[in-house]
mmCIF file of C-alpha atoms in Angstrom:
data_model
loop_
_atom_site.group_PDB
_atom_site.id
_atom_site.type_symbol
_atom_site.label_atom_id
_atom_site.label_comp_id
_atom_site.label_asym_id
_atom_site.label_seq_id
_atom_site.Cartn_x
_atom_site.Cartn_y
_atom_site.Cartn_z
ATOM 1 C CA MET A 803 -4.629 -2.381 -0.637
ATOM 2 C CA ALA A 804 -1.989 0.355 -0.822
ATOM 3 C CA ALA A 805 -0.227 -1.386 -3.700
ATOM 4 C CA GLY A 806 -3.551 -1.816 -5.476
ATOM 5 C CA TRP A 807 -4.373 1.877 -5.102
ATOM 6 C CA LEU A 808 -0.872 2.934 -6.173
ATOM 7 C CA GLN A 809 -1.043 0.809 -9.303
ATOM 8 C CA HIS A 810 -4.602 1.898 -10.059
ATOM 9 C CA LEU A 811 -4.026 5.619 -9.532
ATOM 10 C CA GLY A 812 -0.371 5.842 -10.578
ATOM 11 C CA GLY A 813 -0.538 3.503 -13.539
ATOM 12 C CA ASP A 814 2.698 3.129 -15.458
ATOM 13 C CA ARG A 815 4.051 6.347 -13.908
ATOM 14 C CA VAL A 816 5.069 4.498 -10.728
ATOM 15 C CA GLU A 817 6.685 1.156 -10.040
ATOM 16 C CA VAL A 818 4.974 -0.575 -7.147
ATOM 17 C CA ARG A 819 6.502 -3.218 -4.913
ATOM 18 C CA SER A 820 4.417 -4.789 -2.193
ATOM 19 C CA ALA A 821 5.811 -6.810 0.680
ATOM 20 C CA GLY A 822 5.473 -7.221 4.402
ATOM 21 C CA SER A 823 7.562 -8.060 7.430
ATOM 22 C CA ALA A 824 5.302 -11.021 8.251
ATOM 23 C CA PRO A 825 3.061 -11.618 5.212
ATOM 24 C CA GLY A 826 0.131 -14.004 5.369
ATOM 25 C CA ASP A 827 -0.431 -16.952 3.084
ATOM 26 C CA ALA A 828 -2.966 -15.115 0.912
ATOM 27 C CA VAL A 829 -4.406 -11.670 0.331
ATOM 28 C CA ASN A 830 -7.126 -10.882 2.866
ATOM 29 C CA PRO A 831 -10.472 -11.839 1.273
ATOM 30 C CA ALA A 832 -12.251 -8.867 2.890
ATOM 31 C CA ALA A 833 -9.619 -6.527 1.401
ATOM 32 C CA VAL A 834 -10.082 -8.156 -2.017
ATOM 33 C CA GLN A 835 -13.850 -7.664 -1.746
ATOM 34 C CA ALA A 836 -13.593 -4.057 -0.515
ATOM 35 C CA MET A 837 -11.211 -3.122 -3.325
ATOM 36 C CA ALA A 838 -13.367 -4.893 -5.938
ATOM 37 C CA GLU A 839 -16.277 -2.704 -4.823
ATOM 38 C CA VAL A 840 -14.339 0.336 -6.084
ATOM 39 C CA GLY A 841 -13.078 -1.317 -9.269
ATOM 40 C CA VAL A 842 -9.589 -2.310 -8.123
ATOM 41 C CA ASP A 843 -8.659 -5.985 -8.490
ATOM 42 C CA ILE A 844 -6.070 -7.160 -5.970
ATOM 43 C CA SER A 845 -7.117 -10.815 -6.103
ATOM 44 C CA GLY A 846 -3.945 -11.829 -7.952
ATOM 45 C CA GLY A 847 -1.646 -10.448 -5.269
ATOM 46 C CA ILE A 848 0.876 -12.794 -3.706
ATOM 47 C CA PRO A 849 2.121 -11.916 -0.214
ATOM 48 C CA LYS A 850 5.912 -11.554 -0.123
ATOM 49 C CA VAL A 851 8.511 -10.875 2.551
ATOM 50 C CA LEU A 852 10.044 -7.399 2.490
ATOM 51 C CA THR A 853 13.670 -7.777 1.429
ATOM 52 C CA THR A 854 16.599 -5.433 1.814
ATOM 53 C CA GLU A 855 16.922 -5.462 -1.987
ATOM 54 C CA ALA A 856 13.356 -4.155 -2.414
ATOM 55 C CA VAL A 857 14.005 -1.360 0.084
ATOM 56 C CA GLN A 858 17.301 -0.418 -1.559
ATOM 57 C CA ALA A 859 15.632 -0.251 -4.987
ATOM 58 C CA SER A 860 12.790 1.984 -3.775
ATOM 59 C CA ASP A 861 12.547 5.764 -3.655
ATOM 60 C CA VAL A 862 9.797 5.719 -1.025
ATOM 61 C CA VAL A 863 9.146 2.989 1.523
ATOM 62 C CA VAL A 864 5.685 2.979 3.064
ATOM 63 C CA THR A 865 5.412 0.888 6.200
ATOM 64 C CA MET A 866 2.344 -0.003 8.196
ATOM 65 C CA GLY A 867 3.500 -0.839 11.664
ATOM 66 C CA CYS A 868 6.430 -3.168 10.998
ATOM 67 C CA GLY A 869 8.597 -1.320 13.525
ATOM 68 C CA ASP A 870 12.154 -2.570 13.880
ATOM 69 C CA THR A 871 11.616 -5.526 11.535
ATOM 70 C CA CYS A 872 11.686 -3.317 8.420
ATOM 71 C CA PRO A 873 15.088 -2.669 6.854
ATOM 72 C CA ILE A 874 16.195 0.963 7.252
ATOM 73 C CA TYR A 875 18.656 2.636 4.900
ATOM 74 C CA PRO A 876 19.928 6.204 5.169
ATOM 75 C CA GLY A 877 18.722 8.489 2.418
ATOM 76 C CA LYS A 878 15.485 6.614 1.781
ATOM 77 C CA ARG A 879 12.166 8.323 2.279
ATOM 78 C CA TYR A 880 10.051 6.430 4.792
ATOM 79 C CA GLU A 881 6.400 6.919 5.634
ATOM 80 C CA ASP A 882 4.812 4.900 8.418
ATOM 81 C CA TRP A 883 1.064 4.784 7.980
ATOM 82 C CA GLU A 884 -0.669 3.889 11.240
ATOM 83 C CA LEU A 885 -3.895 2.196 10.225
ATOM 84 C CA ASP A 886 -6.240 -0.367 11.694
ATOM 85 C CA ASP A 887 -5.208 -3.879 10.684
ATOM 86 C CA PRO A 888 -7.770 -5.399 8.308
ATOM 87 C CA ALA A 889 -6.687 -8.953 9.240
ATOM 88 C CA GLY A 890 -9.623 -10.911 10.545
ATOM 89 C CA GLN A 891 -12.056 -8.059 9.856
ATOM 90 C CA GLY A 892 -15.183 -8.242 7.741
ATOM 91 C CA VAL A 893 -15.685 -6.069 4.684
ATOM 92 C CA GLU A 894 -17.713 -3.518 6.696
ATOM 93 C CA ALA A 895 -14.658 -2.812 8.877
ATOM 94 C CA VAL A 896 -12.261 -2.880 5.918
ATOM 95 C CA ARG A 897 -14.056 -0.229 3.843
ATOM 96 C CA PRO A 898 -12.961 2.752 5.991
ATOM 97 C CA ILE A 899 -9.385 1.399 6.019
ATOM 98 C CA ARG A 900 -9.530 1.111 2.213
ATOM 99 C CA ASP A 901 -10.754 4.686 1.920
ATOM 100 C CA GLU A 902 -8.065 6.046 4.253
ATOM 101 C CA ILE A 903 -5.371 4.198 2.315
ATOM 102 C CA ARG A 904 -6.688 5.732 -0.921
ATOM 103 C CA ARG A 905 -6.471 9.212 0.609
ATOM 104 C CA ARG A 906 -2.878 8.608 1.694
ATOM 105 C CA VAL A 907 -1.922 7.174 -1.700
ATOM 106 C CA VAL A 908 -3.312 10.276 -3.432
ATOM 107 C CA ASP A 909 -1.281 12.461 -1.047
ATOM 108 C CA LEU A 910 1.843 10.379 -1.720
ATOM 109 C CA LEU A 911 1.401 10.614 -5.489
ATOM 110 C CA ASP A 912 0.872 14.373 -5.197
ATOM 111 C CA SER A 913 4.092 14.695 -3.170
ATOM 112 C CA LEU A 914 5.936 12.821 -5.921
ATOM 113 C CA GLY A 915 4.551 15.079 -8.616
ATOM 114 C CA VAL A 916 2.433 12.285 -10.082
ATOM 115 C CA ALA A 917 -1.114 13.404 -10.768
ATOM 116 C CA PRO A 918 -3.423 10.564 -9.689
ATOM 117 C CA ALA A 919 -5.401 9.095 -12.555
ATOM 118 C CA ALA A 920 -9.042 10.135 -12.467
ATOM 119 C CA ARG A 921 -10.458 6.666 -12.069
#
């Protein structure tokens, strides 16, 4: 959902990479539904493993509870967003997570000097 919001609100002004320390086989259907409700399509997402190359190529690395399994490199900006895990949750439980992620993405874009698109 964070990658979807970043792409939606940042557009071509940011390059978004999405990966996880232990990605599932598919994007969470409840997350897809919750994002579709606000006009963001994440249905084409393909879960990927977070690689050291992706971290090295990034200016900001946002983690969501991967702990010691995420690669750490000096000089990189890291943000760990503690959020409820939407895995196994219905869309009712995912909506507040979606909204909190949007708020954090807007804050991140602001901190980078990228005005979020008014969408």
